[in-house]
GROMACS .gro file of N, CA and C in nm:
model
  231
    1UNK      N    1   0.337   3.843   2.853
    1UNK     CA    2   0.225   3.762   2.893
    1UNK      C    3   0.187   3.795   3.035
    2UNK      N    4   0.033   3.808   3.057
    2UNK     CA    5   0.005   3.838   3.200
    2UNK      C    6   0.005   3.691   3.275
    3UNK      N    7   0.002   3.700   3.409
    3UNK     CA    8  -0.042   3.621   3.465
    3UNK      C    9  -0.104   3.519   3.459
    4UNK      N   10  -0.197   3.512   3.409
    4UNK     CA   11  -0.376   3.496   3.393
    4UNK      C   12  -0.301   3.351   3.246
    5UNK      N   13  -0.217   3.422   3.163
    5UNK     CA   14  -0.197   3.321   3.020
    5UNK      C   15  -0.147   3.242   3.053
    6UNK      N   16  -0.014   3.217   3.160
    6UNK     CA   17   0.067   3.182   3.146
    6UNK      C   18   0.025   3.022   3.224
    7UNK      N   19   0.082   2.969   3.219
    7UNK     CA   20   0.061   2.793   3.266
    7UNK      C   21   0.111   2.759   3.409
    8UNK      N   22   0.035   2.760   3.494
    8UNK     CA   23   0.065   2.702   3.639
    8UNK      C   24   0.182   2.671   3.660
    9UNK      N   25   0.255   2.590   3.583
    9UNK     CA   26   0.343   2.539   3.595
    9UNK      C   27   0.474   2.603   3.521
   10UNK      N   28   0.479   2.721   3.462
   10UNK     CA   29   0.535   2.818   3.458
   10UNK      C   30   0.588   2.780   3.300
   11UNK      N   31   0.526   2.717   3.254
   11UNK     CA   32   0.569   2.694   3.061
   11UNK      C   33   0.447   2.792   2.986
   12UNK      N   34   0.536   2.797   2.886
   12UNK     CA   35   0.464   2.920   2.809
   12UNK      C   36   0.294   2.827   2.717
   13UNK      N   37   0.371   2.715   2.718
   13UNK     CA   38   0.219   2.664   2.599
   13UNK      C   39   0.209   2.492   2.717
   14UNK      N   40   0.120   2.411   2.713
   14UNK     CA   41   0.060   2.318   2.750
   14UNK      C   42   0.122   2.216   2.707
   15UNK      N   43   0.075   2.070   2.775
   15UNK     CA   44   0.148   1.930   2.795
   15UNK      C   45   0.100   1.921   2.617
   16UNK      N   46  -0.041   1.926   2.589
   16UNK     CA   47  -0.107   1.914   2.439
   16UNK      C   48   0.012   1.989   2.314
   17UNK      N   49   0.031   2.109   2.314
   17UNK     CA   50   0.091   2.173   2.249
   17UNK      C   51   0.236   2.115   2.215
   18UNK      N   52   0.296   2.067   2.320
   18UNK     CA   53   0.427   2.037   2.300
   18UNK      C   54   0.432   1.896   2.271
   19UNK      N   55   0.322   1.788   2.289
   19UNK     CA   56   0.302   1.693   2.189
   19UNK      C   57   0.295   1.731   2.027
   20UNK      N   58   0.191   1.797   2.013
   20UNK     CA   59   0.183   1.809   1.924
   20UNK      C   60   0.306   1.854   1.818
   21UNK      N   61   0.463   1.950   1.892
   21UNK     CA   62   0.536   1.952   1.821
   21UNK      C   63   0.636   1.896   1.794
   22UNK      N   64   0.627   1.789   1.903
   22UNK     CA   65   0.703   1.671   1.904
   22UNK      C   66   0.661   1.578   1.772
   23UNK      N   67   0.539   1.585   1.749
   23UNK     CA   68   0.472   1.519   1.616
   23UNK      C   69   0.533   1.569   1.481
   24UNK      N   70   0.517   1.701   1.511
   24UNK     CA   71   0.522   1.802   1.404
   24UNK      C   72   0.717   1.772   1.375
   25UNK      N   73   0.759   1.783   1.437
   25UNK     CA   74   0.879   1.777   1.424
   25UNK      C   75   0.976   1.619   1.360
   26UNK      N   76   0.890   1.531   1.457
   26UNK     CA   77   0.886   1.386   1.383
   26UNK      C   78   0.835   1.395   1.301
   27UNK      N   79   0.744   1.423   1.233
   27UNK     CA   80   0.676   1.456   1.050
   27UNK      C   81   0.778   1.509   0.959
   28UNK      N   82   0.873   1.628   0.998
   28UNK     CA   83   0.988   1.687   0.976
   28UNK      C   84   1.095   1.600   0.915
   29UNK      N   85   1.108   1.512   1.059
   29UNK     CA   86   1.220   1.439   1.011
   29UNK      C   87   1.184   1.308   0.936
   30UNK      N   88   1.103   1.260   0.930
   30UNK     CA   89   1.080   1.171   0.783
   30UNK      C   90   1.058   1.213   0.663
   31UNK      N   91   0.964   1.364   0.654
   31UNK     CA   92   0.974   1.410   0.544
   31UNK      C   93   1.144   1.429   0.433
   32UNK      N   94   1.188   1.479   0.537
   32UNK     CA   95   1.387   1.465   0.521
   32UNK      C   96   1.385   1.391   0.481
   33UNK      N   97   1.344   1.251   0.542
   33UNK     CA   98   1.454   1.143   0.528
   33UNK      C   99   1.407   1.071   0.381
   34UNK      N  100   1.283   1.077   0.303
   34UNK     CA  101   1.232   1.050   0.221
   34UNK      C  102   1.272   1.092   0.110
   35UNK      N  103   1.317   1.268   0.133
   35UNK     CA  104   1.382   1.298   0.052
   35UNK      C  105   1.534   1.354  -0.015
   36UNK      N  106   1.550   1.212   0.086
   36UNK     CA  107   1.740   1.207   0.087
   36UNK      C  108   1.773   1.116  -0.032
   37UNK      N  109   1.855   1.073  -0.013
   37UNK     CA  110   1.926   0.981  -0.103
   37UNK      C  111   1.972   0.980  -0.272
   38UNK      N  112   1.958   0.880  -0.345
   38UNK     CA  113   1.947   0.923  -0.455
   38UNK      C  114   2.071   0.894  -0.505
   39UNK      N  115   2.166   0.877  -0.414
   39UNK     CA  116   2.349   0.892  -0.473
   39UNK      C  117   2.339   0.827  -0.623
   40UNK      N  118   2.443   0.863  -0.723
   40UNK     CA  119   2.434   0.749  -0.817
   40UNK      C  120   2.615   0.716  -0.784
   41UNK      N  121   2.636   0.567  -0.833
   41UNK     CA  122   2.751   0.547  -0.790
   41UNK      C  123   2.861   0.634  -0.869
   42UNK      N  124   2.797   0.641  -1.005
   42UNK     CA  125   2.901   0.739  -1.095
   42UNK      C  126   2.829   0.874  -1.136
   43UNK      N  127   2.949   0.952  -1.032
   43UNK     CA  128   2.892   1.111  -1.014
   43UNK      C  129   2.863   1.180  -1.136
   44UNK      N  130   2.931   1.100  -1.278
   44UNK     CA  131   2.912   1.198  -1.399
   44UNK      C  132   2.807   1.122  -1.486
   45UNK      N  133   2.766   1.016  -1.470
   45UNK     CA  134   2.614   0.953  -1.470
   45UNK      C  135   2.493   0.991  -1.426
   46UNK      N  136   2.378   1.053  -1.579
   46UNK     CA  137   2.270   1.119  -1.477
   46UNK      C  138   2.195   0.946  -1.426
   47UNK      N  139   2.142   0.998  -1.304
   47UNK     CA  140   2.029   0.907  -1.247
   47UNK      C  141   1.921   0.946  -1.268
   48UNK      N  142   1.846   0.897  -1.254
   48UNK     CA  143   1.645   0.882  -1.274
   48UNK      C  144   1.595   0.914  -1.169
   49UNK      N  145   1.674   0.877  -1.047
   49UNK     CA  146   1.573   0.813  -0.916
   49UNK      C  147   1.557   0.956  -0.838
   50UNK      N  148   1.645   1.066  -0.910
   50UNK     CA  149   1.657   1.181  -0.803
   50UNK      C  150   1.528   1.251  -0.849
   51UNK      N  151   1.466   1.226  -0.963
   51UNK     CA  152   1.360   1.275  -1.005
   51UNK      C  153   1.196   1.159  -0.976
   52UNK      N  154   1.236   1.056  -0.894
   52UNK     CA  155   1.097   1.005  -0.812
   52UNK      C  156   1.007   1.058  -0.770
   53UNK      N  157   0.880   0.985  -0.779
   53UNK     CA  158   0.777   1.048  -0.751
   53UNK      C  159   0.791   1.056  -0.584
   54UNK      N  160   0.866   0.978  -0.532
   54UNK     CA  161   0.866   0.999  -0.373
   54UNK      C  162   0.964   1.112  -0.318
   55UNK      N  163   1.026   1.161  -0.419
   55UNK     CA  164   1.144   1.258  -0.362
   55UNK      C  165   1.079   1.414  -0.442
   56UNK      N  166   0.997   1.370  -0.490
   56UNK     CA  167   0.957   1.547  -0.571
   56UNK      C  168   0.788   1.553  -0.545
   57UNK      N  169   0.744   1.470  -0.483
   57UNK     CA  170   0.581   1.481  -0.436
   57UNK      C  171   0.532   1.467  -0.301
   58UNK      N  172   0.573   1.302  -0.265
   58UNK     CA  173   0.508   1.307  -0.122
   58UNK      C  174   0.624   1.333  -0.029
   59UNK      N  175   0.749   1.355  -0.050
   59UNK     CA  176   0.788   1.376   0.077
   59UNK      C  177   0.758   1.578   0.086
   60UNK      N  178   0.843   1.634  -0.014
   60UNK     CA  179   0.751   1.753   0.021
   60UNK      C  180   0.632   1.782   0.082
   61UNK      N  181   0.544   1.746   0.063
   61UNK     CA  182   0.407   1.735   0.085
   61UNK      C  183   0.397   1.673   0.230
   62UNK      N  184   0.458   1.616   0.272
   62UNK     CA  185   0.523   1.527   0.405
   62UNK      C  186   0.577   1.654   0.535
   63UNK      N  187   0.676   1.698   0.481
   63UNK     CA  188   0.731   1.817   0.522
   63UNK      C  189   0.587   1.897   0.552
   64UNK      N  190   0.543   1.990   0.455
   64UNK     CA  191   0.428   2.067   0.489
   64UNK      C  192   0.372   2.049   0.587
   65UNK      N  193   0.289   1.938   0.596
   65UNK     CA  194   0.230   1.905   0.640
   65UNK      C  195   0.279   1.857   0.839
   66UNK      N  196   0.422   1.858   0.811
   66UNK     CA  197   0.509   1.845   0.969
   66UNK      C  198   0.535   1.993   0.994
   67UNK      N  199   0.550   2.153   0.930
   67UNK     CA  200   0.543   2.282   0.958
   67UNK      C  201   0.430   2.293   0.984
   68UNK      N  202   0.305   2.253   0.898
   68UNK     CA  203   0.166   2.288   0.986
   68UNK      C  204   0.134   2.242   1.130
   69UNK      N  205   0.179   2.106   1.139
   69UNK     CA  206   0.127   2.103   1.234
   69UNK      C  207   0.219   2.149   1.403
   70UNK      N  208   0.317   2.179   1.344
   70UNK     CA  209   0.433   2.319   1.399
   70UNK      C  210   0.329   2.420   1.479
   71UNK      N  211   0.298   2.480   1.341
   71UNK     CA  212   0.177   2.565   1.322
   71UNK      C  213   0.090   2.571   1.405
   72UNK      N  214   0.065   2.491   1.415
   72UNK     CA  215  -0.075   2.470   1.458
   72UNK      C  216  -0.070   2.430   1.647
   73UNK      N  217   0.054   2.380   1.620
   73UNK     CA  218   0.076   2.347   1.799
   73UNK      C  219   0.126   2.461   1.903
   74UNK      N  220   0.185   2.588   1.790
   74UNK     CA  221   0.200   2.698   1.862
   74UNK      C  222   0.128   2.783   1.911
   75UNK      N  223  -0.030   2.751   1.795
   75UNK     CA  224  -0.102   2.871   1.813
   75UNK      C  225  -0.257   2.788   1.892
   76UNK      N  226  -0.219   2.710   1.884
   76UNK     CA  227  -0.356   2.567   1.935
   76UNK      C  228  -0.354   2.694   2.105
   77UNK      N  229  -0.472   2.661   2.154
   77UNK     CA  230  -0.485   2.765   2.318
   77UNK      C  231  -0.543   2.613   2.397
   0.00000   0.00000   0.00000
């Protein structure tokens, strides 16, 4: 990086950017956490719940959406 890119204050990306992956990263970790759980108490018992619509739709979709905006905070100028 020349001179000219780099941030006054000698960080590679802006106060904006590193919000933003502070976001992105908190999006991360709820997406996780949404799609944790599930235990059943008896391990040789199938469960239902591991197949929820909240553990196989929106938290994925949750996640994504916390890498984009990853994404997006790296390459944001």
């Amino acid at each position: 990086m020349s001179a000219s890119q780099t941030s006054p204050d000698g960080f590679a990306l802006k106060r904006t950017n590193y919000q933003w992956m502070v976001i992105g990263i908190l999006t991360l970790i709820v997406g996780y956490l949404l799609m944790s759980g599930g235990a059943a108490k008896d391990p040789t018992a199938f469960s239902k719940e591991i197949f929820s619509t909240r553990r196989i739709t929106i938290a994925p979709v949750i996640v994504l959406f916390g890498y984009g905006t990853i994404f997006y905070a790296i390459l944001k100028r």
